[in-house]
């Protein structure tokens, strides 16, 4: 065996794969959920964008039935404002912004979250320009990441999805509808667990406020202003024990004042907790709604805050 | 330091460079220092244990050879064997036997608490003590001369590519090769690459991928559904083969870099047509060790049927205990003995099954026994067996739930598919090698084929997370 040939072929094969992945991976995303579903379809009347809270909270099918309009959602884990802005710019360039209303997830706790990896699926499903934006954001903000982390992020992540897209994608697509779960049952938590919920200090630190979130929210506000579309910033429901945490309450109150001064349209849906009849059955964990809660929230939200 | 870690790559590069600049005289010293560094990287305190075992066997072997009377030879051999087995007994079996004794006494109404010692099991202790012990026995039998070079003997005991999980080498094979080791060059790399690449594929792409599933299921037996349990049984069977034979392939490949050929430890065991056949293909270095140093001295098969089966029973039980101090291993060994007996019985019947059916039956028998091998305790093994044999429900909900150990997100399905594809690719490669078949395209483009597997390892491998299973033995 010629070892030099092995080395040469390995490098050529690897670089070819990597180039193709960077250039074309977004074509292999799901068509009923994620960025590709927005880019491949006609602009929806209502588009909801944000973190995992979006896919756990909004039932797009139910919303469509109630508002008689098209509703689509895009959600990636821990999707924050610095990444929402380039996504919106991409959608604007592709004329895929919603025709009636844009709903942006307001994830209060993310202001206090240690910067972590971007959802690898977002990177995989992004066209090359957005991939570059994501990488530059990571370089600027994720100081702790090293070569191995970037290697995993760019090279190793989502290869399984790429290899199996002809079988995997139709199955996953059949379980989703316009970005939200349809066939996946999200169980409710127990009453006992619900009563003892506390904000995880491991993930969220109230002493570390992230100014970058606020800066990018303002940039989004200005960007949407230029697009002349209606938008709404929405805090989705949280379990009462989490929501009533004094530090979070204080933060939300100060943000409400700030947003009102800046003209940012903000709704805290926790203000309607009782009207929505939410209780422990409505939540899966300390951050996300269950299937039961998703329907409760979607019905109330569409009937009272969208129509 | 795992073979699939960055630390090992750095270590190996530095060692290969140092070896290049060393004269033949100092090469053994370098091998020994590197091996001790490699071992000490896990737990430097246990280096003293391997040095202790080396010193004892080095001197007892010389004494055995120099003694004129058989009784003296026997005495020195007994010292070597007792000290080696004593070390194993203290570090590996003390707590097990102590607890078992207390449990036994409790059955007769005597209550008490076991004396337990709080020690970490030294990595690879069962491998290097057996390797060292076989040397003393060979000297006693007059099969080899005692080495007068401490350096050579110490390097033989601690040779880093096979130190922690074998293959368990014999001194007459390894020592001469250690003296004539080569520098790493294009020729040695070319002979090493196929083994290293296949070994890494087995370990990083197959074994560690399946390990994630199997470990999650075993950690959450109650919340895993029956289908997940069934899948985990098959996955573990593949995982343990890929993990151990992958390690052996890498070890043999690394050794080839220095022109040293280690023995084959696996010969396509899952294509075995029966249990005897399986044991002639699985962990060959251990099986032949037990054959040469236990089974034959006990009388082997020359002393009638009863004694033959008694000897086989002893070998299976000791082999089981060699793997670990737990009743689960003893049941695993006992099951294999039972299979062996059944095979002996069915051989006398005058019907023959097609080869493929025999292979399938053997695979399933071996896979069933692995349930005990993997389970943390007998109760867990019984829960798994009970739930799986009570009938596994297969519908879309159960299938979706059974994929959760891979991931709770939509990625679970594609991860499952990749696991199946990796197993399939490996099965094809193994089948072609087993049957000595050659595909024209791959034979003509051998470099391209290995490059393709290297890229697959980079893209689908799981790195630096999982230890090799056999390190714990």
XYZ file of C-alpha atoms in Angstrom:
780
model
C 0.000 0.000 0.000
C 1.294 3.414 -0.963
C 1.000 5.518 2.154
C 1.486 8.803 0.318
C -1.459 7.973 -1.920
C -3.602 7.185 1.138
C -2.699 10.567 2.625
C -3.370 12.402 -0.617
C -6.698 10.715 -1.307
C -7.834 11.200 2.279
C -7.150 14.935 2.148
C -8.810 15.305 -1.252
C -11.870 13.295 -0.212
C -12.179 15.124 3.071
C -11.847 18.602 1.598
C -14.247 17.776 -1.215
C -16.828 16.576 1.263
C -16.343 19.602 3.490
C -16.656 22.062 0.612
C -19.799 20.388 -0.660
C -21.248 20.293 2.845
C -20.600 23.988 3.436
C -22.016 24.928 0.057
C -25.030 22.681 -0.213
C -26.007 21.251 3.180
C -29.001 23.605 3.440
C -30.676 21.713 0.589
C -30.804 18.618 2.789
C -32.792 20.135 5.651
C -36.342 19.175 6.589
C -39.095 20.688 4.483
C -41.729 20.964 7.217
C -39.588 22.516 9.893
C -36.601 24.815 10.088
C -35.162 27.395 7.769
C -35.615 25.370 4.593
C -39.358 25.189 5.131
C -39.514 29.006 5.111
C -37.189 29.419 2.156
C -38.899 26.782 -0.006
C -42.467 27.910 0.543
C -44.501 30.993 -0.175
C -44.272 33.668 2.535
C -46.639 32.833 5.377
C -49.123 35.339 6.778
C -47.645 34.870 10.225
C -44.080 33.808 10.901
C -42.869 32.936 14.374
C -39.151 32.783 15.026
C -37.099 31.974 18.093
C -35.697 29.372 20.436
C -37.057 25.928 21.331
C -39.842 27.797 23.161
C -41.384 28.414 19.751
C -41.776 24.764 18.744
C -43.017 23.825 22.208
C -45.463 26.740 22.487
C -47.062 27.402 19.099
C -49.293 24.902 17.349
C -49.281 26.264 13.814
C -52.080 23.986 12.633
C -54.403 25.066 15.406
C -53.485 28.693 14.806
C -54.235 28.380 11.095
C -57.654 26.914 11.835
C -58.472 29.779 14.176
C -57.120 32.720 12.228
C -57.844 31.395 8.736
C -54.388 32.386 7.644
C -51.067 30.655 7.009
C -48.770 30.298 10.001
C -45.192 29.023 9.993
C -42.561 28.813 12.702
C -38.784 28.505 12.769
C -37.086 27.451 15.943
C -33.602 26.412 16.943
C -32.358 25.701 20.437
C -31.118 28.872 22.175
C -31.687 30.948 19.059
C -30.956 34.491 20.210
C -31.143 37.967 18.724
C -27.617 38.060 17.249
C -28.606 35.056 15.156
C -32.217 36.058 14.523
C -31.050 39.258 12.808
C -29.034 37.555 10.013
C -31.880 35.058 9.536
C -34.334 37.927 9.066
C -31.921 39.607 6.657
C -31.737 36.391 4.647
C -35.520 36.067 4.591
C -35.856 39.686 3.475
C -33.392 39.104 0.632
C -35.344 36.041 -0.448
C -38.718 37.836 -0.076
C -39.824 35.341 2.538
C -40.760 37.690 5.362
C -44.376 37.226 6.493
C -47.118 39.153 4.787
C -49.043 40.033 7.951
C -47.109 39.587 11.152
C -43.734 38.542 12.470
C -43.612 37.112 15.974
C -40.252 37.036 17.704
C -39.647 34.906 20.770
C -38.577 36.904 23.808
C -36.513 34.482 25.851
C -35.855 36.473 29.019
C -33.491 33.996 30.573
C -31.214 34.016 27.547
C -30.048 37.459 28.684
C -28.406 35.638 31.581
C -27.156 32.580 29.812
C -23.524 31.676 29.359
C -22.788 31.730 25.621
C -22.973 28.175 24.368
C -22.887 26.395 21.059
C -25.246 27.503 18.363
C -27.745 24.791 17.415
C -25.777 22.717 14.896
C -28.932 22.148 12.875
C -29.214 25.888 12.232
C -25.681 25.893 10.819
C -26.430 22.824 8.702
C -29.637 24.315 7.303
C -28.144 27.731 6.590
C -26.979 28.839 3.138
C -23.282 29.730 2.993
C -23.606 33.498 3.728
C -25.590 32.755 6.880
C -23.078 30.066 7.847
C -20.342 32.694 7.646
C -22.391 35.072 9.826
C -22.889 32.322 12.398
C -19.197 31.474 12.478
C -18.161 35.094 12.850
C -20.655 35.488 15.697
C -19.163 32.443 17.373
C -15.595 33.658 16.905
C -16.491 36.993 18.480
C -18.500 35.718 21.403
C -17.600 32.140 22.229
C -14.164 32.668 23.679
C -14.027 29.287 25.365
C -14.377 27.241 22.188
C -11.261 25.594 20.827
C -10.246 23.959 17.579
C -11.856 20.635 18.551
C -15.192 22.360 19.197
C -15.149 24.120 15.836
C -14.099 20.906 14.126
C -17.073 19.112 15.642
C -19.382 21.983 14.778
C -18.350 22.336 11.139
C -17.206 18.832 10.208
C -18.894 16.217 12.392
C -22.293 17.647 13.203
C -25.376 16.556 11.294
C -23.543 14.116 9.026
C -26.049 11.480 10.060
C -28.850 13.676 8.785
C -26.991 14.281 5.530
C -26.348 10.605 4.911
C -29.896 9.548 5.598
C -31.933 12.426 4.254
C -33.903 10.339 1.705
C -35.318 8.090 4.450
C -35.046 10.285 7.513
C -36.476 13.559 6.201
C -39.858 12.246 4.990
C -40.400 10.517 8.342
C -39.501 13.620 10.380
C -41.472 15.853 8.009
C -44.553 13.694 8.454
C -44.386 14.334 12.198
C -44.302 18.128 11.851
C -46.539 20.790 10.433
C -45.187 24.180 9.342
C -42.497 24.096 11.991
C -44.434 22.784 14.946
C -44.893 19.330 16.407
C -47.925 17.451 15.191
C -47.403 13.818 16.057
C -44.869 14.187 18.827
C -46.467 13.923 22.213
C -44.787 16.148 24.779
C -45.696 14.788 28.219
C -46.743 16.925 31.182
C -44.647 17.106 34.315
C -45.880 15.944 37.696
C -47.587 18.289 40.109
C -44.862 17.633 42.687
C -42.064 18.580 40.326
C -43.997 21.636 39.203
C -44.235 22.910 42.767
C -40.494 22.666 43.316
C -39.197 24.263 40.154
C -36.353 26.718 40.406
C -34.266 28.527 37.824
C -31.180 26.484 37.099
C -28.198 28.436 38.376
C -26.036 26.121 36.349
C -27.413 27.553 33.128
C -28.509 31.034 34.079
C -26.605 33.601 36.091
C -28.454 36.786 37.059
C -25.162 38.492 37.793
C -24.057 38.174 34.189
C -26.244 40.288 31.961
C -25.625 40.006 28.233
C -25.730 43.462 26.661
C -25.266 41.945 23.210
C -28.832 40.597 23.303
C -30.233 44.060 23.864
C -28.008 45.622 21.188
C -29.173 43.102 18.613
C -32.811 43.460 19.637
C -32.537 47.143 18.837
C -30.894 46.296 15.522
C -33.772 43.900 14.753
C -36.258 46.600 15.701
C -34.608 49.027 13.282
C -34.309 46.414 10.547
C -37.974 45.447 10.749
C -38.913 49.100 10.762
C -37.277 49.432 7.351
C -39.122 46.356 6.051
C -42.417 47.952 6.996
C -43.944 44.803 8.478
C -45.779 44.402 11.725
C -43.996 42.524 14.466
C -44.494 41.448 18.031
C -42.034 40.390 20.693
C -43.623 37.604 22.771
C -42.600 36.038 26.047
C -44.139 32.551 26.086
C -45.554 31.089 29.318
C -43.241 29.884 32.059
C -44.144 27.767 35.092
C -45.314 30.066 37.833
C -42.439 29.155 40.162
C -39.917 30.168 37.547
C -41.780 33.259 36.445
C -42.212 34.595 39.968
C -38.491 34.489 40.702
C -37.830 38.035 42.033
C -34.766 38.637 39.858
C -36.642 37.595 36.724
C -39.637 39.725 37.705
C -37.421 42.736 38.266
C -35.725 42.177 34.923
C -39.001 41.786 33.046
C -40.445 44.917 34.609
C -37.434 46.975 33.658
C -37.482 45.517 30.133
C -41.174 46.314 29.763
C -40.446 49.957 30.562
C -37.453 50.027 28.274
C -39.356 48.453 25.358
C -42.235 50.800 25.811
C -39.885 53.800 25.642
C -38.185 52.407 22.544
C -41.464 51.545 20.847
C -40.778 47.808 20.776
C -44.129 45.947 20.802
C -43.839 43.450 23.649
C -46.356 41.008 25.103
C -45.680 39.005 28.202
C -48.173 36.152 27.890
C -47.537 35.218 31.517
C -49.805 38.156 32.333
C -52.666 35.952 31.021
C -51.689 32.840 32.934
C -55.086 32.362 34.564
C -57.073 33.232 31.456
C -55.221 30.461 29.644
C -55.989 28.004 32.498
C -52.386 26.922 32.690
C -51.246 24.579 35.446
C -48.686 21.808 35.928
C -50.262 19.763 33.136
C -49.408 22.564 30.734
C -45.647 22.248 31.194
C -43.071 19.659 30.262
C -40.177 21.147 32.219
C -39.010 24.440 33.709
C -38.966 26.124 30.315
C -41.251 24.370 27.877
C -44.949 23.714 27.413
C -46.351 20.205 27.072
C -48.612 19.133 24.191
C -51.575 20.033 26.385
C -50.135 23.457 27.191
C -49.246 24.102 23.564
C -52.896 23.851 22.539
C -54.060 25.992 25.497
C -51.540 28.675 24.662
C -52.046 28.590 20.886
C -55.821 28.915 21.158
C -55.638 31.807 23.597
C -52.844 33.554 21.770
C -54.542 33.346 18.377
C -57.999 34.305 19.609
C -56.944 37.175 21.802
C -53.593 38.462 20.687
C -53.407 37.749 16.945
C -56.895 38.151 15.532
C -4.347 7.642 27.451
C -6.739 6.217 24.884
C -5.623 5.231 21.407
C -8.397 7.446 20.062
C -7.194 10.564 21.867
C -5.050 13.522 20.902
C -2.694 12.783 23.823
C -1.878 9.398 22.373
C -1.169 10.795 18.900
C 1.264 13.305 20.443
C 2.831 10.590 22.593
C 3.243 8.234 19.633
C 4.740 10.940 17.404
C 7.300 11.944 20.026
C 8.152 8.310 20.695
C 8.542 7.484 16.983
C 10.842 10.492 16.536
C 12.903 9.587 19.588
C 13.198 6.030 18.338
C 14.538 7.296 15.027
C 17.417 9.082 16.733
C 18.209 6.313 19.225
C 20.880 3.714 18.584
C 19.828 0.046 18.719
C 21.337 -0.196 22.188
C 19.017 2.405 23.641
C 15.880 1.431 21.786
C 14.740 -1.030 24.427
C 15.267 1.597 27.116
C 13.102 3.960 25.099
C 10.394 1.313 24.694
C 10.406 0.677 28.427
C 10.311 4.356 29.387
C 7.529 5.016 26.875
C 5.556 2.022 28.155
C 5.869 3.143 31.767
C 4.883 6.671 30.806
C 1.900 5.310 28.868
C 0.795 3.229 31.854
C 1.574 5.910 34.427
C -0.564 8.388 32.495
C -3.633 6.593 33.911
C -2.480 6.207 37.451
C 1.205 6.622 38.188
C 0.857 4.943 41.585
C 0.083 1.604 39.942
C 3.357 1.682 38.048
C 4.880 0.261 41.205
C 2.616 -2.773 40.831
C 3.738 -3.596 37.317
C 7.387 -3.040 38.304
C 6.899 -5.279 41.344
C 5.410 -8.056 39.225
C 8.242 -7.664 36.692
C 10.982 -7.827 39.321
C 9.475 -10.926 40.954
C 9.079 -12.831 37.689
C 12.464 -11.770 36.394
C 14.297 -13.142 39.438
C 12.118 -16.207 39.994
C 12.601 -17.233 36.347
C 16.382 -17.007 36.740
C 16.162 -18.973 39.974
C 13.970 -21.589 38.308
C 16.479 -22.004 35.522
C 19.478 -22.024 37.818
C 18.000 -24.491 40.305
C 19.263 -28.006 39.896
C 16.466 -29.791 41.711
C 12.898 -30.042 40.531
C 11.608 -29.187 44.002
C 13.493 -25.906 44.049
C 12.225 -25.077 40.564
C 8.700 -25.820 41.768
C 9.203 -23.641 44.816
C 10.277 -20.643 42.732
C 7.466 -21.174 40.267
C 5.018 -21.285 43.174
C 6.414 -17.964 44.417
C 5.905 -16.391 40.997
C 2.388 -17.763 40.534
C 1.288 -16.989 44.100
C 2.551 -13.429 43.971
C 0.931 -12.794 40.589
C -2.357 -14.366 41.575
C -2.132 -12.777 45.022
C -1.847 -9.324 43.472
C -4.851 -10.093 41.292
C -6.748 -11.469 44.284
C -6.180 -8.360 46.360
C -6.904 -5.778 43.691
C -9.578 -7.566 41.733
C -11.274 -10.236 43.807
C -10.904 -9.409 47.498
C -14.141 -7.432 47.810
C -16.072 -9.962 45.735
C -15.017 -12.981 47.785
C -15.370 -11.114 51.050
C -18.931 -10.044 50.197
C -19.816 -13.482 48.802
C -18.594 -15.141 52.009
C -20.724 -12.839 54.137
C -23.740 -13.520 51.887
C -23.133 -17.267 52.179
C -22.838 -17.122 55.966
C -26.022 -15.086 56.099
C -27.826 -18.006 54.458
C -26.933 -20.082 57.511
C -28.018 -17.394 59.920
C -24.625 -15.861 60.644
C -24.820 -12.136 60.328
C -21.871 -9.871 59.754
C -20.514 -7.235 57.479
C -17.936 -7.795 54.791
C -14.448 -6.350 55.062
C -14.048 -4.304 51.913
C -10.979 -2.503 50.647
C -11.257 0.747 48.781
C -8.897 0.385 45.837
C -9.144 1.276 42.191
C -8.691 -1.693 39.867
C -5.361 -1.185 38.078
C -5.873 -0.952 34.323
C -4.845 -4.098 32.425
C -3.757 -5.987 35.552
C -5.243 -9.278 34.308
C -3.405 -8.942 31.014
C 0.085 -8.205 32.208
C 0.035 -10.634 35.153
C -0.998 -13.460 32.807
C 1.669 -12.458 30.310
C 4.304 -12.338 33.027
C 3.145 -15.586 34.612
C 3.239 -17.500 31.328
C 6.920 -16.588 31.062
C 7.760 -18.132 34.461
C 5.793 -21.273 33.591
C 7.562 -21.571 30.220
C 10.943 -21.285 31.926
C 9.879 -23.921 34.461
C 8.778 -26.259 31.687
C 12.059 -25.688 29.893
C 10.268 -24.259 26.899
C 12.422 -21.145 26.985
C 15.498 -19.771 28.630
C 15.203 -17.178 31.362
C 16.067 -13.745 30.110
C 19.178 -12.334 31.713
C 18.324 -8.854 30.509
C 16.020 -7.111 32.940
C 15.449 -4.388 30.377
C 14.212 -6.866 27.786
C 11.980 -8.698 30.235
C 10.523 -5.491 31.676
C 9.778 -4.250 28.146
C 8.121 -7.584 27.329
C 5.802 -7.256 30.345
C 4.934 -3.617 29.752
C 5.091 -3.215 25.946
C 2.624 -0.338 25.567
C 0.601 -1.254 22.440
C -0.732 -4.395 24.135
C -0.205 -3.575 27.806
C -3.712 -2.728 28.905
C -5.935 -5.041 26.866
C -3.744 -7.579 25.120
C -3.287 -9.609 23.081
C -1.584 -11.604 25.831
C 1.729 -12.309 24.155
C 4.141 -15.166 24.738
C 7.754 -14.385 25.515
C 9.161 -16.552 22.713
C 7.244 -14.475 20.159
C 7.594 -10.992 21.542
C 11.066 -10.828 23.070
C 13.054 -11.571 19.884
C 10.959 -9.009 18.019
C 11.585 -6.383 20.698
C 15.331 -6.839 20.241
C 15.004 -6.377 16.487
C 12.484 -3.543 16.418
C 12.554 -1.137 13.491
C 12.265 2.593 13.127
C 8.965 3.905 11.882
C 9.264 4.260 8.101
C 7.023 4.255 5.047
C 7.173 0.478 4.851
C 6.112 -0.103 8.457
C 3.438 2.590 8.209
C 2.062 0.943 5.059
C 1.754 -2.388 6.828
C 0.209 -0.737 9.912
C -2.377 1.491 8.230
C -4.929 -1.189 7.245
C -5.128 -2.512 10.802
C -5.216 0.910 12.433
C -7.879 2.195 10.041
C -10.161 -0.805 10.455
C -9.560 -0.761 14.222
C -10.552 2.878 14.486
C -13.589 2.305 12.317
C -14.732 -0.504 14.606
C -14.087 1.516 17.746
C -14.998 5.100 16.865
C -17.736 4.608 14.301
C -19.416 1.392 15.458
C -18.613 0.537 19.089
C -18.782 4.026 20.590
C -21.903 4.888 18.617
C -23.642 1.775 19.939
C -22.204 2.367 23.410
C -24.203 5.558 23.717
C -27.408 3.624 23.120
C -26.541 0.606 25.242
C -25.294 2.681 28.184
C -28.397 4.876 28.171
C -30.694 1.847 28.148
C -28.806 0.150 30.997
C -28.846 3.344 33.040
C -32.593 3.723 32.521
C -33.919 0.176 32.472
C -37.274 1.209 33.932
C -37.973 4.001 31.490
C -36.676 2.154 28.407
C -39.319 0.255 26.483
C -39.055 -3.463 25.642
C -38.018 -2.792 22.069
C -35.130 -0.616 23.289
C -34.020 -3.475 25.548
C -34.092 -5.901 22.648
C -32.133 -3.526 20.408
C -29.612 -2.919 23.187
C -28.967 -6.681 23.485
C -27.995 -6.937 19.820
C -26.147 -3.631 19.908
C -24.042 -4.744 22.862
C -23.111 -7.945 21.091
C -21.772 -5.890 18.175
C -20.332 -3.213 20.469
C -18.188 -5.555 22.529
C -16.805 -7.239 19.429
C -16.007 -3.938 17.723
C -14.627 -2.419 20.903
C -12.291 -5.283 21.751
C -11.288 -6.393 18.274
C -10.982 -2.709 17.299
C -8.576 -2.202 20.190
C -6.612 -5.295 19.136
C -6.422 -4.142 15.527
C -5.139 -0.726 16.597
C -2.672 -2.307 19.036
C -1.389 -4.654 16.354
C -1.204 -1.792 13.869
C 0.722 0.447 16.253
C 3.084 -2.407 16.983
C 3.637 -2.950 13.269
C 4.884 0.638 13.091
C 7.952 -0.664 14.938
C 8.151 -3.846 12.895
C 6.704 -5.949 15.734
C 3.928 -8.395 14.834
C 1.488 -9.124 17.658
C -0.655 -12.248 17.539
C -4.167 -12.242 16.088
C -6.764 -12.117 18.814
C -9.929 -12.389 16.721
C -10.720 -14.452 13.687
C -14.241 -13.413 12.644
C -15.913 -14.895 15.753
C -19.441 -14.008 14.677
C -19.068 -16.272 11.669
C -18.447 -19.200 14.016
C -20.525 -22.304 13.345
C -20.641 -23.436 16.950
C -19.473 -22.601 20.452
C -16.173 -24.476 20.138
C -15.595 -22.680 16.882
C -16.511 -19.372 18.535
C -13.923 -19.865 21.268
C -11.266 -20.663 18.719
C -11.968 -17.275 17.161
C -12.709 -14.993 20.144
C -9.954 -13.543 22.328
C -7.573 -16.164 20.971
C -4.621 -15.099 23.121
C -6.609 -15.718 26.326
C -8.217 -18.941 25.099
C -4.855 -20.397 24.093
C -3.383 -19.198 27.407
C -5.996 -21.141 29.331
C -5.513 -24.119 27.029
C -1.746 -24.206 27.548
C -1.485 -23.241 31.212
C -4.711 -24.601 32.707
C -6.674 -27.038 30.561
C -3.765 -29.225 29.451
C -2.113 -29.314 32.908
C -5.494 -30.402 34.315
C -5.396 -33.359 31.934
C -7.176 -31.815 28.961
C -9.356 -34.278 27.080
C -7.038 -37.236 27.576
C -8.523 -38.428 30.851
C -12.023 -39.520 29.941
C -15.260 -37.689 29.284
C -16.115 -36.710 32.847
C -12.722 -35.179 33.524
C -12.689 -33.532 30.124
C -15.961 -31.708 30.855
C -14.846 -30.971 34.412
C -11.699 -29.357 32.990
C -13.685 -27.382 30.467
C -16.023 -26.248 33.243
C -13.062 -25.068 35.326
C -11.629 -23.200 32.351
C -14.932 -21.448 31.615
C -15.473 -20.433 35.222
C -11.919 -19.171 35.697
C -12.102 -17.415 32.378
C -15.344 -15.787 33.564
C -13.697 -14.699 36.813
C -10.742 -13.388 34.848
C -13.155 -10.930 33.244
C -14.421 -9.622 36.530
C -15.355 -10.297 40.084
C -19.094 -10.498 39.706
C -21.686 -13.273 39.624
C -22.863 -11.961 36.264
C -19.553 -13.051 34.721
C -19.784 -16.445 36.381
C -23.247 -16.989 34.894
C -21.886 -15.843 31.530
C -19.102 -18.444 31.777
C -21.567 -21.060 33.011
C -23.844 -20.438 30.041
C -20.964 -20.943 27.635
C -20.137 -24.215 29.380
C -23.770 -25.254 28.985
C -23.664 -24.383 25.282
C -20.486 -26.419 25.020
C -22.175 -29.423 26.593
C -25.225 -29.045 24.352
C -23.015 -28.820 21.305
C -21.203 -31.982 22.316
C -24.574 -33.695 22.662
C -26.032 -32.464 19.353
C -22.849 -33.436 17.512
C -23.733 -37.039 18.296
C -27.139 -36.701 16.653
C -27.181 -37.512 12.989
C -28.621 -34.370 11.511
C -26.887 -31.366 10.167
C -28.118 -27.830 9.765
C -27.083 -25.499 6.955
C -23.943 -23.487 7.792
C -25.758 -20.148 7.778
C -28.303 -21.446 10.324
C -25.481 -22.687 12.546
C -23.827 -19.269 12.366
C -27.120 -17.594 13.222
C -27.802 -19.913 16.165
C -24.275 -19.471 17.533
C -24.540 -15.701 17.246
C -27.813 -15.703 19.159
C -26.516 -17.995 21.895
C -23.446 -15.813 22.348
C -25.575 -12.667 22.266
C -27.885 -14.075 24.928
C -24.924 -14.781 27.215
C -23.680 -11.207 26.736
C -26.810 -10.006 28.577
C -25.233 -11.250 31.822
C -21.825 -9.977 30.836
C -23.149 -6.416 30.349
C -25.653 -6.245 33.190
C -24.538 -4.552 36.387
C -26.127 -7.314 38.472
C -28.062 -10.544 38.017
C -31.370 -8.885 38.806
C -30.968 -6.380 35.971
C -30.096 -9.193 33.564
C -33.224 -11.081 34.598
C -35.393 -7.991 34.173
C -34.079 -7.564 30.626
C -34.621 -11.236 29.756
C -38.077 -11.331 31.299
C -39.248 -8.211 29.505
C -37.825 -9.199 26.136
C -39.092 -12.779 26.268
C -42.548 -11.702 27.378
C -43.038 -10.249 23.904
C -41.913 -6.994 22.389
C -44.580 -4.707 21.023
C -43.624 -3.173 17.686
C -45.637 -0.222 16.412
C -44.818 3.343 15.435
C -45.086 4.667 19.013
C -42.839 1.929 20.401
C -40.326 2.407 17.591
C -40.206 6.154 18.238
C -39.716 5.539 21.965
C -36.999 2.958 21.325
C -34.913 5.550 19.447
C -34.792 7.931 22.399
C -31.549 6.525 23.838
C -29.807 7.975 20.776
C -31.362 11.406 21.155
C -34.610 12.949 22.313
C -34.744 15.137 19.208
C -35.504 14.431 15.556
C -31.848 13.424 15.172
C -32.529 10.053 16.834
C -33.756 8.417 13.651
C -30.757 9.396 11.545
C -28.407 8.341 14.352
C -30.094 4.962 14.433
C -29.780 4.609 10.661
C -26.079 5.456 10.789
C -25.543 2.801 13.471
C -27.217 0.218 11.253
C -25.289 1.386 8.180
C -21.967 1.254 10.031
C -22.726 -2.285 11.242
C -23.753 -3.238 7.700
C -20.580 -1.840 6.144
C -18.423 -3.613 8.712
C -20.320 -6.881 8.199
C -19.688 -6.663 4.444
C -15.966 -5.955 4.939
C -15.671 -8.802 7.457
C -17.606 -11.227 5.272
C -15.405 -10.549 2.245
C -12.261 -10.960 4.338
C -13.624 -14.084 6.017
C -14.464 -15.701 2.715
C -11.258 -14.363 1.196
C -13.311 -12.725 -1.521
C -11.964 -9.762 -3.377
C -13.938 -7.074 -5.119
C -12.033 -5.960 -8.193
C -12.649 -2.270 -7.672
C -11.400 -2.277 -4.080
C -8.454 -4.531 -4.813
C -7.332 -2.244 -7.599
C -7.947 0.918 -5.595
C -6.802 -0.194 -2.177
C -5.451 3.251 -1.218
C -8.674 4.936 -2.249
C -10.722 2.402 -0.269
C -8.752 2.994 2.935
C -8.871 6.763 2.375
C -12.629 6.487 2.134
C -12.784 4.637 5.468
C -10.472 7.257 7.039
C -12.854 10.014 5.943
C -15.802 8.032 7.306
C -14.022 7.811 10.657
C -13.466 11.588 10.698
C -17.066 12.312 9.755
C -18.894 9.716 11.807
C -16.474 8.788 14.581
C -17.029 9.488 18.257
C -13.740 10.552 19.782
C -12.260 10.678 23.261
C -15.417 9.766 25.117
C -15.431 6.058 25.748
C -12.827 3.796 27.259
C -12.260 0.386 25.758
C -14.463 -2.164 27.562
C -11.611 -4.603 28.174
C -9.518 -1.970 29.993
C -11.527 -2.779 33.111
C -10.301 -6.361 33.071
